[in-house]
């Protein structure tokens, strides 16, 4: 028998028992669909995180006060009083050969009011260099100036979401909003950035000079900050820059040589690496899930193929009588098992991509379906059919023609 | 000689005692012969025919088919011999259900590597016409009468132009009229030079053959 004939016979056998074939292939369908969907969702999220990191700028180092906690994950900011805006200025001046710009970040939250509208949002106290550090500029109006910063002026720049919620029609530039019942003049509106992977809306923010936040909003006499955000000239300098920044801060904080750092710094490559190891873990889990479901699906196929061989004993006998060799019979039943699992695999791919798209639409989640994941799913389902179809096919091929023809 | 078997034994062990289904059979059948094998039930007729058809292997003895010793061949080699040299007609027709008459007739050529694929359909149609079923090509076995099904089976047996046709009670499931049709067909085929070996219980069916063999207890007695 040639290839096309084997294929035709196999497909016909499958379609003869549609319901049974579908139920048999269900294990494969569900297994493949689950893998395709989860991979699509996972890869989409990863691609988006990477894109987002590059939008923050992957040449950024963030320095937090307090000692480094386990695993490089920062606990809570502001727990220590050690990091100041002057530290930042010092870094910008002394390490100018590595550092492009530095901004302190002081965070607070508040209800803000414009006329009869109000909105709860995050207030970030930053320096005039913030737009340069973040690579993010005011689209409408201007950012605040050096003079505003020195004076601790009651001025602000709004994120697009804040504008959406406070202002209905008129341009906010030049208007006055109230933060903690104090009037602030709106200087400008930042360009829209969109939400990040965690669903956090980056445009839901009001930027104010950090001096204003400390003196006016927090009423604080200390000059500590929650974070220093430092951008570098080049990504290549990241290791050197981290070392020099560390050395400078230790010197400024007068730490004894054996004392631990009273700050900790994270750069974007570290975060990228963390995402990488998360992806690896997910891949491992997926492999386990996929293996189990394909195993279950494969056993289902083996079971139904054994039934099929028994049911078609007379057909096997007849085929042998008219000249089918044992290997013809072997191939025929393996082809049938493979056709079953491949059709199941294809349905699984369709179901998986459809499911992933649906999740993507409903949850606003990015979806990435790669050709390689589809190919791997396809090859795996074919392999499952071959593996689990082999034993029933071998049994069929070893049958004796005369016993088959007499079989009732 | 087309068929030559010598001192053929087929013994089934049933626990303590042995059943000698064939008990030292020697037989030669010439080219173009038409042989009817008769005998009581259990006398070994089917056993003999199955061994002649290379469907079963003897316990001992030699079997020369068309000058080739086949009794010690591998399963794959026997499959090849069955495909090329032998056509089978069974009592219960053994057609593939839910498959058209035409496709049933085509079936042996799929296991015949030398057969040119593009001639398959045309030849199958010719074979169906030959058995008088040219207008039933699309019918499935369930849509055909017993006599028609047996004629489809004969068309299938002719597909690879074998020199020998083996038939085990080909009219056993048929009424008299259909039986007569089948026998007329067999006589025609035999006149065209095909050797036929047929098992039957019926006198008038056996009368169609040129030669008769009578079996009793695994031996040829006449
Ligand atoms: N597979 C087997 N196992 C055991 N004994 C068998 C087997 N096949 C046949 N026999 C025995 O061999 C003997 C011959 O059987 P065979 O089928 O050849 O008879 P037969 O002449 O064709 O009879 P019938 O006219 O009823 O078809 C019988 O006694 C039968 O019981
Ligand atoms: Mg019999």
XYZ file of C-alpha atoms in Angstrom, chain A:
408
model
C 0.000 0.000 0.000
C 1.308 3.417 -0.786
C 1.270 6.385 1.529
C -1.890 8.046 0.233
C -3.830 4.813 0.363
C -2.782 4.197 3.958
C -3.804 7.751 4.814
C -7.149 7.386 3.063
C -7.966 4.121 4.814
C -6.932 5.597 8.180
C -9.009 8.752 7.782
C -11.991 6.758 6.610
C -11.758 4.514 9.655
C -11.719 7.579 11.907
C -14.631 9.325 10.247
C -16.684 6.139 10.261
C -16.971 6.445 14.052
C -17.058 10.212 14.461
C -18.341 10.349 18.006
C -16.012 7.666 19.226
C -13.025 9.238 17.495
C -13.830 12.631 18.961
C -14.153 11.246 22.472
C -10.923 9.309 22.043
C -9.061 12.344 20.782
C -10.449 14.523 23.577
C -7.461 13.881 25.827
C -5.095 15.033 23.094
C -7.350 17.955 22.142
C -7.553 19.277 25.685
C -3.857 18.700 26.398
C -2.657 20.455 23.257
C -5.201 23.263 23.635
C -4.099 23.918 27.211
C -0.438 24.036 26.263
C -1.018 26.293 23.251
C -3.187 28.671 25.245
C -0.882 28.921 28.228
C 2.194 29.363 26.045
C 0.430 32.058 24.025
C -0.581 33.928 27.156
C 2.803 33.487 28.832
C 4.826 34.486 25.810
C 2.569 37.480 25.241
C 3.106 38.641 28.806
C 6.845 38.140 28.540
C 7.069 40.045 25.273
C 5.087 42.876 26.800
C 7.249 43.000 29.947
C 10.363 43.193 27.852
C 8.872 45.926 25.712
C 7.858 47.796 28.812
C 11.274 47.522 30.379
C 12.775 48.981 27.273
C 10.178 51.774 27.488
C 11.281 52.574 31.047
C 14.760 52.453 29.673
C 16.894 49.420 30.391
C 19.844 51.637 31.261
C 18.187 52.730 34.492
C 19.438 51.908 37.976
C 17.066 52.312 40.890
C 18.514 52.865 44.366
C 16.363 52.288 47.443
C 17.172 53.099 51.076
C 17.629 50.204 53.489
C 19.701 47.076 53.325
C 19.326 44.575 50.550
C 16.761 41.930 51.343
C 16.942 38.331 50.264
C 16.800 37.539 46.593
C 17.342 41.125 45.573
C 13.681 41.967 46.076
C 13.084 45.238 47.769
C 10.779 45.104 50.782
C 9.224 48.473 51.515
C 10.641 51.834 50.638
C 11.076 54.631 53.089
C 11.740 52.275 55.960
C 15.116 53.876 56.381
C 16.017 57.524 56.397
C 19.347 57.196 54.707
C 18.869 58.177 51.099
C 18.629 61.878 50.262
C 18.213 64.108 47.248
C 21.731 65.370 47.903
C 23.029 61.832 47.393
C 21.416 62.009 43.976
C 22.922 65.404 43.135
C 26.296 64.147 44.219
C 26.037 61.091 42.013
C 25.045 63.261 39.049
C 28.039 65.575 39.560
C 30.815 63.182 40.567
C 29.903 60.333 38.234
C 28.959 62.459 35.230
C 31.149 60.281 33.003
C 28.743 57.366 33.584
C 25.509 58.992 34.659
C 23.290 60.943 32.338
C 20.672 62.171 34.797
C 19.328 61.495 38.292
C 15.990 62.149 39.903
C 14.853 61.481 43.448
C 11.347 60.045 43.823
C 9.163 60.831 46.826
C 5.751 59.181 46.822
C 2.524 60.138 48.456
C -1.111 59.622 47.627
C -3.983 62.030 47.717
C -7.428 62.960 46.603
C -7.260 65.753 44.040
C -10.097 68.096 43.169
C -10.896 70.251 40.177
C -14.178 72.108 40.404
C -16.803 69.434 41.187
C -14.615 66.491 40.015
C -12.335 64.532 42.287
C -9.880 61.668 41.741
C -7.600 59.617 43.972
C -4.135 59.245 42.565
C -0.443 58.950 43.282
C 1.630 62.084 43.778
C 5.290 61.681 42.829
C 7.826 64.233 43.941
C 10.632 64.304 41.384
C 13.346 66.662 40.135
C 13.522 68.703 36.945
C 15.668 65.966 35.466
C 12.829 63.437 35.662
C 11.818 63.785 31.979
C 15.396 63.078 30.937
C 15.757 60.087 33.252
C 12.463 58.502 32.183
C 12.696 59.634 28.583
C 9.191 60.999 29.057
C 8.188 64.571 28.254
C 5.265 66.923 28.681
C 3.112 66.842 25.587
C 0.874 69.761 26.422
C 2.374 72.742 28.331
C 5.750 72.421 30.071
C 7.498 70.567 32.889
C 8.361 72.498 36.056
C 11.631 74.448 36.269
C 14.729 74.620 38.427
C 13.249 77.724 40.099
C 9.966 75.916 40.933
C 12.023 73.141 42.489
C 14.174 75.478 44.569
C 11.139 77.411 45.782
C 9.026 74.344 46.494
C 6.363 75.911 44.317
C 2.815 74.608 44.214
C 2.913 73.522 40.610
C 2.227 70.162 38.988
C 2.307 68.176 35.763
C -0.523 65.690 35.196
C -0.602 62.198 33.769
C -3.142 61.610 30.996
C -5.453 59.455 33.146
C -5.735 62.199 35.758
C -6.687 64.623 33.010
C -9.303 62.159 31.707
C -10.896 61.990 35.133
C -10.731 65.601 36.246
C -11.144 67.627 33.095
C -14.066 67.173 30.773
C -13.253 69.479 27.914
C -11.014 72.490 28.548
C -7.210 72.134 28.467
C -5.915 71.711 32.013
C -2.824 73.847 31.386
C -3.021 77.023 33.460
C -5.928 75.686 35.605
C -5.680 75.218 39.341
C -6.402 71.927 41.063
C -6.538 71.240 44.790
C -4.270 68.686 46.394
C -4.927 68.180 50.115
C -6.937 71.346 49.959
C -4.000 73.368 48.676
C -4.126 74.991 45.254
C -1.621 73.754 42.645
C -1.198 75.293 39.229
C -1.125 72.841 36.308
C 1.933 73.482 34.119
C 1.540 70.653 31.658
C 0.312 67.165 30.742
C 2.675 64.223 30.185
C 2.542 62.161 26.999
C 0.376 59.034 27.358
C 2.360 55.913 28.326
C -0.350 53.303 28.801
C -0.618 50.636 31.446
C 2.124 48.181 32.274
C 2.002 44.392 32.469
C 0.754 44.275 36.021
C -2.198 46.340 34.879
C -0.791 49.402 36.622
C -1.731 52.582 34.781
C 1.446 54.644 34.435
C -0.542 57.703 33.423
C -2.431 57.744 36.720
C 0.090 60.063 38.409
C 0.732 63.710 39.261
C 4.330 64.930 39.109
C 5.309 67.656 41.564
C 8.752 69.054 42.568
C 10.092 66.771 45.328
C 10.829 69.838 47.445
C 7.142 70.730 47.355
C 6.113 67.229 48.392
C 8.531 67.254 51.338
C 7.875 70.755 52.586
C 4.261 71.415 51.653
C 2.483 68.061 51.402
C 4.437 65.998 53.940
C 5.371 68.905 56.171
C 8.670 67.164 56.794
C 11.970 68.665 57.883
C 13.921 65.647 56.668
C 15.186 65.380 53.155
C 15.088 61.607 52.709
C 13.577 60.175 49.509
C 11.908 56.843 48.556
C 14.148 56.162 45.603
C 16.811 57.536 43.324
C 16.307 56.868 39.656
C 19.560 57.049 37.735
C 19.893 56.801 33.970
C 23.220 55.990 32.353
C 24.835 57.083 29.129
C 25.248 53.491 28.066
C 23.904 50.101 29.079
C 27.440 48.693 28.868
C 28.457 50.716 31.919
C 25.830 49.198 34.151
C 28.144 47.052 36.295
C 30.777 49.780 36.640
C 28.139 52.374 37.429
C 26.560 50.234 40.134
C 29.939 49.765 41.766
C 30.888 53.441 41.654
C 27.493 54.571 42.872
C 27.779 52.071 45.721
C 31.244 53.291 46.658
C 30.180 56.930 46.552
C 27.097 56.317 48.701
C 29.114 54.317 51.269
C 31.584 57.179 51.472
C 28.840 59.802 51.793
C 27.035 57.739 54.443
C 30.376 57.213 56.270
C 29.944 53.458 56.518
C 32.693 51.439 58.174
C 34.398 48.985 55.766
C 32.741 45.922 57.340
C 29.276 47.509 57.662
C 26.615 46.396 55.186
C 25.202 48.790 52.602
C 22.370 50.965 53.901
C 20.861 51.117 50.419
C 20.293 48.711 47.607
C 20.241 49.099 43.893
C 18.405 47.203 41.188
C 18.896 47.519 37.480
C 16.687 46.419 34.639
C 18.938 43.554 33.573
C 18.286 41.984 36.964
C 14.565 42.294 36.398
C 14.933 40.845 32.920
C 16.809 37.907 34.418
C 14.078 37.382 36.973
C 11.514 37.291 34.188
C 13.748 34.818 32.376
C 13.840 32.441 35.333
C 10.092 32.806 35.824
C 9.637 31.827 32.199
C 11.832 28.785 32.704
C 9.753 27.681 35.672
C 6.580 28.156 33.695
C 7.988 26.144 30.801
C 8.858 23.342 33.190
C 5.377 23.297 34.713
C 3.859 23.343 31.260
C 5.988 20.444 30.163
C 4.749 18.433 33.125
C 1.112 19.315 32.454
C 1.517 18.594 28.761
C 3.207 15.264 29.386
C 0.465 14.121 31.722
C -2.348 15.118 29.411
C -0.631 13.585 26.389
C -0.020 10.413 28.381
C -3.693 10.224 29.294
C -4.683 11.025 25.714
C -2.264 8.420 24.401
C -3.640 5.705 26.663
C -7.127 6.574 25.421
C -5.926 6.111 21.861
C -4.236 2.827 22.682
C -7.421 1.584 24.309
C -9.656 2.456 21.384
C -7.162 1.017 18.911
C -7.191 -2.298 20.765
C -10.984 -2.261 20.542
C -10.761 -1.404 16.862
C -8.374 -4.278 16.141
C -10.737 -6.721 17.843
C -13.768 -5.331 16.040
C -12.074 -5.578 12.691
C -10.529 -9.011 13.096
C -12.362 -10.335 10.036
C -11.275 -7.340 7.968
C -7.677 -8.004 9.017
C -8.076 -11.661 8.010
C -9.518 -10.712 4.637
C -6.778 -8.187 3.951
C -4.152 -10.765 4.849
C -5.845 -13.355 2.616
C -5.681 -11.065 -0.399
C -2.045 -10.203 0.171
C -1.510 -7.764 3.056
C 1.806 -8.507 4.762
C 2.204 -8.154 8.534
C 3.960 -4.846 7.967
C 1.068 -3.582 5.814
C -1.300 -4.266 8.703
C 1.134 -2.724 11.197
C 1.399 0.459 9.147
C -2.322 0.664 8.617
C -3.127 0.650 12.326
C -0.261 2.948 13.287
C -1.451 5.362 10.603
C -4.920 5.202 12.048
C -3.711 5.966 15.565
C -1.558 8.794 14.239
C -4.380 10.231 12.167
C -6.508 10.203 15.298
C -3.901 11.963 17.401
C -2.924 14.430 14.661
C -6.529 15.401 14.015
C -6.853 15.738 17.800
C -3.695 17.842 17.872
C -4.964 20.138 15.117
C -8.298 20.578 16.873
C -6.340 21.268 20.060
C -4.286 23.936 18.291
C -7.473 25.568 16.995
C -9.134 25.401 20.403
C -5.983 26.661 22.158
C -5.415 29.626 19.858
C -9.119 30.466 19.969
C -9.134 30.243 23.755
C -6.003 32.357 24.079
C -7.451 35.009 21.753
C -10.633 35.074 23.790
C -8.735 35.500 27.051
C -6.650 38.172 25.352
C -9.734 40.089 24.308
C -11.660 39.728 27.553
C -8.735 40.386 29.882
C -6.883 42.924 27.722
C -3.985 40.550 27.913
C -1.327 40.432 25.221
C -1.271 37.150 23.271
C 1.622 35.767 21.280
C 1.107 32.595 19.234
C 4.393 31.440 17.765
C 4.760 29.042 14.866
C 7.199 26.963 16.871
C 4.690 26.251 19.641
C 2.145 25.137 17.047
C 4.736 22.967 15.298
C 5.867 21.374 18.557
C 2.271 20.643 19.533
C 1.658 19.063 16.153
C 4.786 16.906 16.241
C 4.055 15.829 19.788
C 0.545 14.702 18.950
C 1.882 12.749 15.964
C 4.499 11.122 18.189
C 1.864 10.194 20.781
C -0.194 8.484 18.085
C 2.814 6.581 16.836
C 3.929 5.522 20.309
C 0.563 4.453 21.675
C -0.664 3.062 18.369
C 2.308 0.750 18.036
C 1.253 -1.951 20.469
C -2.302 -2.431 19.105
C -0.926 -2.367 15.560
C 1.685 -4.969 16.448
C -1.020 -7.188 17.907
C -3.023 -6.845 14.686
C -0.027 -7.632 12.489
C 0.755 -10.806 14.448
C -2.710 -12.260 13.995
C -3.011 -15.441 12.012
C -5.131 -15.016 8.833
C -7.052 -18.243 9.293
C -7.990 -17.409 12.898
C -9.126 -13.961 11.800
C -11.328 -15.293 9.013
C -12.984 -17.738 11.413
C -13.442 -15.065 14.107
C -17.069 -14.460 15.041
